[in-house]
PDB file of C-alpha atoms in Angstrom:
ATOM      1  CA  MET V 218     211.974 -57.143 -36.614  1.00 51.00           C
ATOM      2  CA  PHE V 219     208.938 -59.265 -35.925  1.00 60.00           C
ATOM      3  CA  ASP V 220     208.185 -57.992 -32.446  1.00 60.00           C
ATOM      4  CA  ARG V 221     205.418 -55.661 -33.636  1.00 71.00           C
ATOM      5  CA  LEU V 222     203.791 -56.615 -36.867  1.00 81.00           C
ATOM      6  CA  GLU V 223     201.881 -53.531 -37.886  1.00 86.00           C
ATOM      7  CA  ILE V 224     199.995 -55.221 -40.676  1.00 88.00           C
ATOM      8  CA  PHE V 225     198.187 -57.615 -38.330  1.00 88.00           C
ATOM      9  CA  ALA V 226     197.173 -54.798 -36.000  1.00 87.00           C
ATOM     10  CA  LEU V 227     195.980 -52.747 -38.958  1.00 89.00           C
ATOM     11  CA  ALA V 228     194.016 -55.563 -40.573  1.00 91.00           C
ATOM     12  CA  SER V 229     192.409 -56.605 -37.323  1.00 88.00           C
ATOM     13  CA  ALA V 230     191.434 -53.016 -36.439  1.00 89.00           C
ATOM     14  CA  ARG V 231     189.939 -52.607 -39.912  1.00 91.00           C
ATOM     15  CA  ALA V 232     187.909 -55.800 -39.520  1.00 92.00           C
ATOM     16  CA  GLN V 233     186.698 -54.675 -36.085  1.00 90.00           C
ATOM     17  CA  HIS V 234     185.736 -51.306 -37.478  1.00 91.00           C
ATOM     18  CA  ALA V 235     183.786 -52.943 -40.318  1.00 93.00           C
ATOM     19  CA  ALA V 236     182.011 -55.254 -37.870  1.00 92.00           C
ATOM     20  CA  ALA V 237     181.033 -52.315 -35.655  1.00 91.00           C
ATOM     21  CA  ARG V 238     179.778 -50.428 -38.673  1.00 91.00           C
ATOM     22  CA  GLN V 239     177.714 -53.412 -39.782  1.00 93.00           C
ATOM     23  CA  ALA V 240     176.179 -53.574 -36.299  1.00 92.00           C
ATOM     24  CA  VAL V 241     175.158 -49.922 -36.608  1.00 92.00           C
ATOM     25  CA  VAL V 242     173.662 -50.634 -40.046  1.00 93.00           C
ATOM     26  CA  ALA V 243     171.674 -53.506 -38.516  1.00 93.00           C
ATOM     27  CA  GLN V 244     170.353 -51.111 -35.845  1.00 92.00           C
ATOM     28  CA  ASN V 245     169.357 -48.533 -38.429  1.00 92.00           C
ATOM     29  CA  ILE V 246     167.564 -51.030 -40.648  1.00 93.00           C
ATOM     30  CA  ALA V 247     165.761 -52.650 -37.719  1.00 93.00           C
ATOM     31  CA  ASN V 248     164.559 -49.167 -36.717  1.00 92.00           C
ATOM     32  CA  SER V 249     163.649 -48.056 -40.234  1.00 91.00           C
ATOM     33  CA  ASP V 250     159.976 -47.780 -39.213  1.00 90.00           C
ATOM     34  CA  THR V 251     160.413 -46.512 -35.642  1.00 91.00           C
ATOM     35  CA  PRO V 252     158.976 -42.991 -35.335  1.00 90.00           C
ATOM     36  CA  GLY V 253     161.545 -40.391 -34.299  1.00 89.00           C
ATOM     37  CA  TYR V 254     164.577 -42.668 -34.724  1.00 89.00           C
ATOM     38  CA  ARG V 255     167.687 -40.930 -36.056  1.00 88.00           C
ATOM     39  CA  ALA V 256     170.025 -42.931 -38.282  1.00 88.00           C
ATOM     40  CA  GLN V 257     173.547 -43.361 -36.955  1.00 87.00           C
ATOM     41  CA  ASP V 258     176.928 -44.071 -38.416  1.00 88.00           C
ATOM     42  CA  VAL V 259     180.389 -44.590 -36.927  1.00 88.00           C
ATOM     43  CA  SER V 260     183.405 -42.358 -37.427  1.00 87.00           C
ATOM     44  CA  ASP V 261     185.545 -43.366 -40.384  1.00 87.00           C
ATOM     45  CA  PHE V 262     188.487 -45.731 -40.098  1.00 88.00           C
ATOM     46  CA  ALA V 263     191.218 -43.110 -40.487  1.00 88.00           C
ATOM     47  CA  GLU V 264     190.021 -41.346 -37.342  1.00 86.00           C
ATOM     48  CA  THR V 265     189.622 -44.654 -35.504  1.00 84.00           C
ATOM     49  CA  TRP V 266     193.122 -45.732 -36.447  1.00 85.00           C
ATOM     50  CA  ARG V 267     194.628 -42.438 -35.286  1.00 85.00           C
ATOM     51  CA  ALA V 268     192.830 -42.778 -31.966  1.00 83.00           C
ATOM     52  CA  LEU V 269     194.068 -46.340 -31.688  1.00 80.00           C
ATOM     53  CA  GLN V 270     197.650 -45.263 -32.405  1.00 80.00           C
ATOM     54  CA  SER V 271     197.605 -42.502 -29.810  1.00 78.00           C
ATOM     55  CA  ARG V 272     196.754 -44.890 -26.986  1.00 72.00           C
ATOM     56  CA  ALA V 273     199.243 -47.431 -28.306  1.00 60.00           C
ATOM     57  CA  GLN V 274     200.178 -49.516 -25.289  1.00 53.00           C
ATOM     58  CA  GLU V 275     196.834 -49.374 -23.571  1.00 56.00           C
ATOM     59  CA  ALA V 276     195.147 -52.702 -23.149  1.00 49.00           C
ATOM     60  CA  GLY V 277     191.586 -53.186 -24.310  1.00 54.00           C
ATOM     61  CA  ASP V 278     189.846 -55.145 -26.984  1.00 55.00           C
ATOM     62  CA  HIS V 279     187.424 -52.413 -27.914  1.00 62.00           C
ATOM     63  CA  ILE V 280     188.381 -50.001 -30.614  1.00 67.00           C
ATOM     64  CA  PRO V 281     187.539 -46.336 -30.041  1.00 70.00           C
ATOM     65  CA  LEU V 282     184.457 -45.465 -32.056  1.00 72.00           C
ATOM     66  CA  ARG V 283     182.448 -42.308 -32.118  1.00 73.00           C
ATOM     67  CA  SER V 284     178.886 -42.631 -33.292  1.00 73.00           C
ATOM     68  CA  ILE V 285     177.711 -39.801 -35.490  1.00 77.00           C
ATOM     69  CA  ASP V 286     174.367 -38.804 -36.894  1.00 78.00           C
ATOM     70  CA  ALA V 287     174.018 -39.938 -40.489  1.00 72.00           C
ATOM     71  CA  GLY V 288     172.474 -36.593 -41.430  1.00 75.00           C
ATOM     72  CA  THR V 289     169.856 -37.875 -43.846  1.00 79.00           C
ATOM     73  CA  PRO V 290     166.609 -35.902 -44.195  1.00 81.00           C
ATOM     74  CA  ALA V 291     163.722 -36.950 -41.961  1.00 83.00           C
ATOM     75  CA  SER V 292     160.462 -38.477 -43.136  1.00 85.00           C
ATOM     76  CA  PRO V 293     157.159 -37.106 -41.726  1.00 87.00           C
ATOM     77  CA  ASN V 294     157.346 -39.330 -38.623  1.00 87.00           C
ATOM     78  CA  GLY V 295     160.802 -38.004 -37.724  1.00 87.00           C
ATOM     79  CA  ASN V 296     162.690 -41.107 -38.851  1.00 88.00           C
ATOM     80  CA  THR V 297     165.887 -40.443 -40.787  1.00 89.00           C
ATOM     81  CA  VAL V 298     166.745 -43.967 -41.976  1.00 89.00           C
ATOM     82  CA  SER V 299     167.122 -44.408 -45.724  1.00 89.00           C
ATOM     83  CA  LEU V 300     167.039 -48.118 -46.561  1.00 89.00           C
ATOM     84  CA  GLU V 301     169.008 -47.649 -49.784  1.00 89.00           C
ATOM     85  CA  LEU V 302     171.805 -45.777 -48.044  1.00 90.00           C
ATOM     86  CA  GLU V 303     171.940 -48.391 -45.302  1.00 91.00           C
ATOM     87  CA  MET V 304     172.174 -51.193 -47.876  1.00 92.00           C
ATOM     88  CA  LEU V 305     175.113 -49.355 -49.414  1.00 92.00           C
ATOM     89  CA  ARG V 306     176.804 -48.930 -46.033  1.00 92.00           C
ATOM     90  CA  GLY V 307     176.239 -52.578 -45.220  1.00 93.00           C
ATOM     91  CA  ILE V 308     177.864 -53.708 -48.446  1.00 94.00           C
ATOM     92  CA  GLU V 309     180.755 -51.285 -47.910  1.00 93.00           C
ATOM     93  CA  ALA V 310     181.286 -52.709 -44.440  1.00 94.00           C
ATOM     94  CA  GLN V 311     181.117 -56.259 -45.737  1.00 94.00           C
ATOM     95  CA  ARG V 312     183.682 -55.567 -48.458  1.00 94.00           C
ATOM     96  CA  ALA V 313     186.009 -53.776 -46.054  1.00 94.00           C
ATOM     97  CA  HIS V 314     185.723 -56.699 -43.653  1.00 94.00           C
ATOM     98  CA  SER V 315     186.523 -59.345 -46.228  1.00 94.00           C
ATOM     99  CA  ARG V 316     189.406 -57.254 -47.574  1.00 94.00           C
ATOM    100  CA  ALA V 317     190.878 -56.923 -44.082  1.00 94.00           C
ATOM    101  CA  LEU V 318     190.539 -60.660 -43.482  1.00 93.00           C
ATOM    102  CA  GLN V 319     192.199 -61.458 -46.808  1.00 93.00           C
ATOM    103  CA  ILE V 320     195.127 -59.209 -45.943  1.00 93.00           C
ATOM    104  CA  TYR V 321     195.372 -60.841 -42.536  1.00 92.00           C
ATOM    105  CA  GLY V 322     195.276 -64.300 -44.116  1.00 91.00           C
ATOM    106  CA  SER V 323     197.892 -63.601 -46.754  1.00 91.00           C
ATOM    107  CA  ALA V 324     200.233 -61.924 -44.245  1.00 90.00           C
ATOM    108  CA  MET V 325     199.803 -65.053 -42.163  1.00 89.00           C
ATOM    109  CA  SER V 326     200.740 -67.290 -45.085  1.00 90.00           C
ATOM    110  CA  ILE V 327     203.842 -65.188 -45.755  1.00 89.00           C
ATOM    111  CA  LEU V 328     204.858 -65.808 -42.143  1.00 88.00           C
ATOM    112  CA  ARG V 329     204.144 -69.510 -42.539  1.00 89.00           C
ATOM    113  CA  THR V 330     206.218 -69.675 -45.728  1.00 92.00           C
ATOM    114  CA  SER V 331     209.102 -67.878 -44.051  1.00 90.00           C
ATOM    115  CA  ILE V 332     209.305 -70.522 -41.359  1.00 89.00           C
ATOM    116  CA  GLY V 333     209.085 -73.242 -43.970  1.00 85.00           C
ATOM    117  CA  ARG V 334     205.631 -74.722 -43.391  1.00 71.00           C
TER     118      ARG V 334
ATOM    119  CA  MET P 202     182.481 -61.026 -32.197  1.00 54.00           C
ATOM    120  CA  THR P 203     180.100 -59.204 -29.843  1.00 78.00           C
ATOM    121  CA  ASP P 204     179.339 -56.813 -32.699  1.00 84.00           C
ATOM    122  CA  PHE P 205     178.218 -59.740 -34.817  1.00 88.00           C
ATOM    123  CA  SER P 206     176.003 -61.328 -32.215  1.00 88.00           C
ATOM    124  CA  SER P 207     174.376 -58.005 -31.329  1.00 89.00           C
ATOM    125  CA  ALA P 208     173.870 -57.240 -35.023  1.00 92.00           C
ATOM    126  CA  LEU P 209     172.209 -60.615 -35.534  1.00 93.00           C
ATOM    127  CA  GLY P 210     169.968 -59.990 -32.518  1.00 92.00           C
ATOM    128  CA  VAL P 211     169.008 -56.536 -33.750  1.00 93.00           C
ATOM    129  CA  ALA P 212     168.230 -57.780 -37.269  1.00 94.00           C
ATOM    130  CA  ALA P 213     166.136 -60.598 -35.787  1.00 93.00           C
ATOM    131  CA  SER P 214     164.213 -58.097 -33.645  1.00 93.00           C
ATOM    132  CA  GLY P 215     163.512 -56.069 -36.774  1.00 94.00           C
ATOM    133  CA  MET P 216     162.195 -59.135 -38.587  1.00 95.00           C
ATOM    134  CA  ARG P 217     160.018 -60.071 -35.615  1.00 94.00           C
ATOM    135  CA  SER P 218     158.554 -56.580 -35.458  1.00 94.00           C
ATOM    136  CA  GLN P 219     157.800 -56.493 -39.171  1.00 95.00           C
ATOM    137  CA  ALA P 220     156.186 -59.934 -38.965  1.00 95.00           C
ATOM    138  CA  ASP P 221     154.002 -58.663 -36.119  1.00 94.00           C
ATOM    139  CA  ARG P 222     153.049 -55.655 -38.198  1.00 94.00           C
ATOM    140  CA  ILE P 223     152.070 -57.753 -41.200  1.00 95.00           C
ATOM    141  CA  ARG P 224     149.964 -59.960 -38.928  1.00 95.00           C
ATOM    142  CA  HIS P 225     147.978 -56.901 -37.871  1.00 95.00           C
ATOM    143  CA  VAL P 226     147.633 -55.922 -41.514  1.00 95.00           C
ATOM    144  CA  SER P 227     146.194 -59.326 -42.317  1.00 95.00           C
ATOM    145  CA  GLU P 228     143.775 -59.035 -39.376  1.00 95.00           C
ATOM    146  CA  ASN P 229     142.626 -55.693 -40.738  1.00 95.00           C
ATOM    147  CA  ILE P 230     142.175 -57.052 -44.257  1.00 95.00           C
ATOM    148  CA  ALA P 231     140.322 -60.108 -43.002  1.00 95.00           C
ATOM    149  CA  ASN P 232     137.936 -57.843 -41.083  1.00 94.00           C
ATOM    150  CA  ALA P 233     137.466 -55.272 -43.831  1.00 92.00           C
ATOM    151  CA  ASP P 234     133.754 -56.191 -44.039  1.00 90.00           C
ATOM    152  CA  THR P 235     133.112 -56.732 -40.332  1.00 91.00           C
ATOM    153  CA  PRO P 236     130.537 -54.149 -39.129  1.00 91.00           C
ATOM    154  CA  GLY P 237     131.948 -51.822 -36.496  1.00 90.00           C
ATOM    155  CA  TYR P 238     135.542 -53.054 -36.844  1.00 93.00           C
ATOM    156  CA  ARG P 239     138.193 -50.422 -36.213  1.00 93.00           C
ATOM    157  CA  ARG P 240     141.504 -50.700 -38.000  1.00 93.00           C
ATOM    158  CA  LYS P 241     144.430 -51.717 -35.765  1.00 93.00           C
ATOM    159  CA  ILE P 242     147.583 -49.639 -35.941  1.00 92.00           C
ATOM    160  CA  VAL P 243     150.926 -50.789 -34.563  1.00 92.00           C
ATOM    161  CA  SER P 244     153.875 -48.476 -34.101  1.00 90.00           C
ATOM    162  CA  PHE P 245     157.466 -49.468 -33.315  1.00 92.00           C
ATOM    163  CA  GLU P 246     159.599 -48.408 -30.376  1.00 90.00           C
ATOM    164  CA  ALA P 247     163.030 -49.140 -28.931  1.00 89.00           C
ATOM    165  CA  MET P 248     163.205 -52.485 -27.135  1.00 86.00           C
ATOM    166  CA  ARG P 249     163.321 -52.216 -23.362  1.00 85.00           C
ATOM    167  CA  GLY P 250     164.780 -54.611 -20.855  1.00 81.00           C
ATOM    168  CA  THR P 251     168.235 -55.622 -19.743  1.00 78.00           C
ATOM    169  CA  GLU P 252     168.487 -58.558 -22.125  1.00 78.00           C
ATOM    170  CA  ALA P 253     167.760 -56.487 -25.222  1.00 78.00           C
ATOM    171  CA  PRO P 254     170.711 -55.751 -27.530  1.00 81.00           C
ATOM    172  CA  LEU P 255     171.433 -52.059 -28.061  1.00 82.00           C
ATOM    173  CA  GLY P 256     169.277 -50.597 -30.817  1.00 85.00           C
ATOM    174  CA  ALA P 257     166.784 -53.459 -31.026  1.00 90.00           C
ATOM    175  CA  VAL P 258     163.192 -52.701 -31.929  1.00 91.00           C
ATOM    176  CA  GLN P 259     159.855 -54.030 -30.748  1.00 91.00           C
ATOM    177  CA  PRO P 260     156.257 -53.378 -31.735  1.00 91.00           C
ATOM    178  CA  GLY P 261     154.513 -50.967 -29.395  1.00 90.00           C
ATOM    179  CA  ARG P 262     150.965 -51.145 -28.065  1.00 91.00           C
ATOM    180  CA  VAL P 263     148.252 -51.725 -30.601  1.00 92.00           C
ATOM    181  CA  ALA P 264     146.120 -48.632 -31.163  1.00 91.00           C
ATOM    182  CA  LEU P 265     142.748 -48.436 -32.868  1.00 92.00           C
ATOM    183  CA  ASP P 266     142.126 -46.072 -35.745  1.00 90.00           C
ATOM    184  CA  ARG P 267     139.873 -43.316 -34.322  1.00 89.00           C
ATOM    185  CA  SER P 268     138.534 -42.136 -37.657  1.00 89.00           C
ATOM    186  CA  ALA P 269     134.755 -42.264 -38.125  1.00 89.00           C
ATOM    187  CA  LEU P 270     133.168 -45.527 -39.213  1.00 90.00           C
ATOM    188  CA  PRO P 271     131.394 -45.225 -42.560  1.00 89.00           C
ATOM    189  CA  GLU P 272     127.612 -45.558 -42.628  1.00 89.00           C
ATOM    190  CA  VAL P 273     126.560 -48.221 -45.095  1.00 88.00           C
ATOM    191  CA  PHE P 274     123.028 -48.167 -46.494  1.00 90.00           C
ATOM    192  CA  ASP P 275     121.551 -51.676 -46.474  1.00 88.00           C
ATOM    193  CA  PRO P 276     117.995 -51.910 -45.087  1.00 88.00           C
ATOM    194  CA  GLY P 277     118.093 -55.705 -45.264  1.00 87.00           C
ATOM    195  CA  HIS P 278     121.112 -55.968 -42.973  1.00 87.00           C
ATOM    196  CA  PRO P 279     120.320 -57.416 -39.513  1.00 87.00           C
ATOM    197  CA  MET P 280     122.259 -54.572 -37.821  1.00 85.00           C
ATOM    198  CA  ALA P 281     120.618 -51.780 -39.808  1.00 87.00           C
ATOM    199  CA  ASP P 282     118.869 -49.072 -37.799  1.00 88.00           C
ATOM    200  CA  GLU P 283     115.458 -47.540 -38.670  1.00 88.00           C
ATOM    201  CA  THR P 284     117.005 -45.392 -41.453  1.00 91.00           C
ATOM    202  CA  GLY P 285     118.489 -48.507 -43.054  1.00 89.00           C
ATOM    203  CA  HIS P 286     122.119 -47.710 -42.222  1.00 91.00           C
ATOM    204  CA  TYR P 287     124.684 -49.689 -40.285  1.00 91.00           C
ATOM    205  CA  LEU P 288     128.247 -48.856 -39.293  1.00 91.00           C
ATOM    206  CA  GLY P 289     130.868 -50.553 -41.445  1.00 90.00           C
ATOM    207  CA  SER P 290     134.598 -50.865 -40.736  1.00 92.00           C
ATOM    208  CA  ASN P 291     137.129 -48.098 -41.308  1.00 91.00           C
ATOM    209  CA  VAL P 292     139.640 -50.416 -43.019  1.00 92.00           C
ATOM    210  CA  ASP P 293     140.935 -48.997 -46.282  1.00 92.00           C
ATOM    211  CA  LEU P 294     142.253 -51.888 -48.385  1.00 93.00           C
ATOM    212  CA  VAL P 295     144.621 -49.667 -50.362  1.00 95.00           C
ATOM    213  CA  VAL P 296     146.236 -48.369 -47.182  1.00 94.00           C
ATOM    214  CA  GLU P 297     146.547 -51.910 -45.826  1.00 95.00           C
ATOM    215  CA  LEU P 298     148.163 -53.168 -49.019  1.00 95.00           C
ATOM    216  CA  ALA P 299     150.646 -50.297 -48.994  1.00 95.00           C
ATOM    217  CA  ASP P 300     151.431 -51.053 -45.358  1.00 93.00           C
ATOM    218  CA  ALA P 301     151.915 -54.750 -46.138  1.00 95.00           C
ATOM    219  CA  ARG P 302     154.277 -53.923 -48.967  1.00 95.00           C
ATOM    220  CA  GLU P 303     156.296 -51.596 -46.754  1.00 93.00           C
ATOM    221  CA  ALA P 304     156.535 -54.266 -44.052  1.00 94.00           C
ATOM    222  CA  GLN P 305     157.723 -56.772 -46.641  1.00 95.00           C
ATOM    223  CA  ARG P 306     160.367 -54.387 -47.907  1.00 94.00           C
ATOM    224  CA  SER P 307     161.667 -53.695 -44.405  1.00 94.00           C
ATOM    225  CA  TYR P 308     161.614 -57.392 -43.566  1.00 95.00           C
ATOM    226  CA  GLU P 309     163.735 -58.144 -46.629  1.00 95.00           C
ATOM    227  CA  ALA P 310     166.195 -55.411 -45.692  1.00 94.00           C
ATOM    228  CA  ASN P 311     166.582 -56.952 -42.228  1.00 95.00           C
ATOM    229  CA  LEU P 312     167.016 -60.381 -43.739  1.00 95.00           C
ATOM    230  CA  ARG P 313     169.712 -59.052 -46.063  1.00 94.00           C
ATOM    231  CA  VAL P 314     171.600 -57.573 -43.119  1.00 94.00           C
ATOM    232  CA  PHE P 315     171.267 -60.843 -41.224  1.00 95.00           C
ATOM    233  CA  ASP P 316     172.760 -62.696 -44.174  1.00 95.00           C
ATOM    234  CA  GLN P 317     175.601 -60.192 -44.561  1.00 94.00           C
ATOM    235  CA  VAL P 318     176.539 -60.470 -40.899  1.00 94.00           C
ATOM    236  CA  ARG P 319     176.426 -64.241 -41.113  1.00 93.00           C
ATOM    237  CA  GLN P 320     178.761 -64.204 -44.122  1.00 93.00           C
ATOM    238  CA  MET P 321     181.136 -61.837 -42.360  1.00 93.00           C
ATOM    239  CA  SER P 322     181.315 -63.976 -39.244  1.00 91.00           C
ATOM    240  CA  SER P 323     181.806 -67.172 -41.244  1.00 92.00           C
ATOM    241  CA  SER P 324     184.642 -65.607 -43.245  1.00 91.00           C
ATOM    242  CA  LEU P 325     186.189 -64.618 -39.916  1.00 89.00           C
ATOM    243  CA  SER P 326     186.088 -68.185 -38.690  1.00 89.00           C
ATOM    244  CA  ASP P 327     187.542 -69.328 -42.029  1.00 88.00           C
ATOM    245  CA  LEU P 328     190.792 -67.715 -40.907  1.00 85.00           C
ATOM    246  CA  LEU P 329     191.147 -70.423 -38.285  1.00 82.00           C
ATOM    247  CA  ARG P 330     190.717 -73.195 -40.787  1.00 80.00           C
ATOM    248  CA  ARG P 331     193.796 -72.466 -42.851  1.00 65.00           C
TER     249      ARG P 331
END
């Protein structure tokens, strides 16, 4: 019953996805004044999770991520970063990350309770 | 964890670049009345080098504004020619102030990201503490 605990895999993949997304947001914001830079985003978690499921037993600590163009309109110097949108994405990633960690932590405390500690 | 450290490095590179930019703005403003001074322009580019984290930014080479220097009429000026004109600087204070404000805004955005990443990584290490 406890040989594969799906919830831990799910929560940890979600946290990794949020961390990767935050790294992309950091890149976009750092390049918000670089001429010709195109804003990027990562594929959403549903797609990432499906890809992770399909290569189930494969070892590897990196989760499969596809970087996509954010598709925002370009400013005159060819830069497509919108600071407001990136702020929003950063906060989304932060919330998703803390949610995943909370789920991980409470699943862990259920396990601890079940063994009487 | 590598995502966090690279994100911190990238945000720090953004802050460094914006700080460099605002330094050039302050040089321009300080020299707004220097005769013959040409406004310095700095543009950003992707950071090169093997050590650089992916997506980091760095200020590029400093360029000088090629627009014409204004002729100022002041016959008493030591640099005035026989018609009483001398060449001023092509610094436009309004443009410099707008540039400074934009640099400040971008710097704050980078700082916000830095703080978010720091919070995320500290909440991750909180898991170990329970």
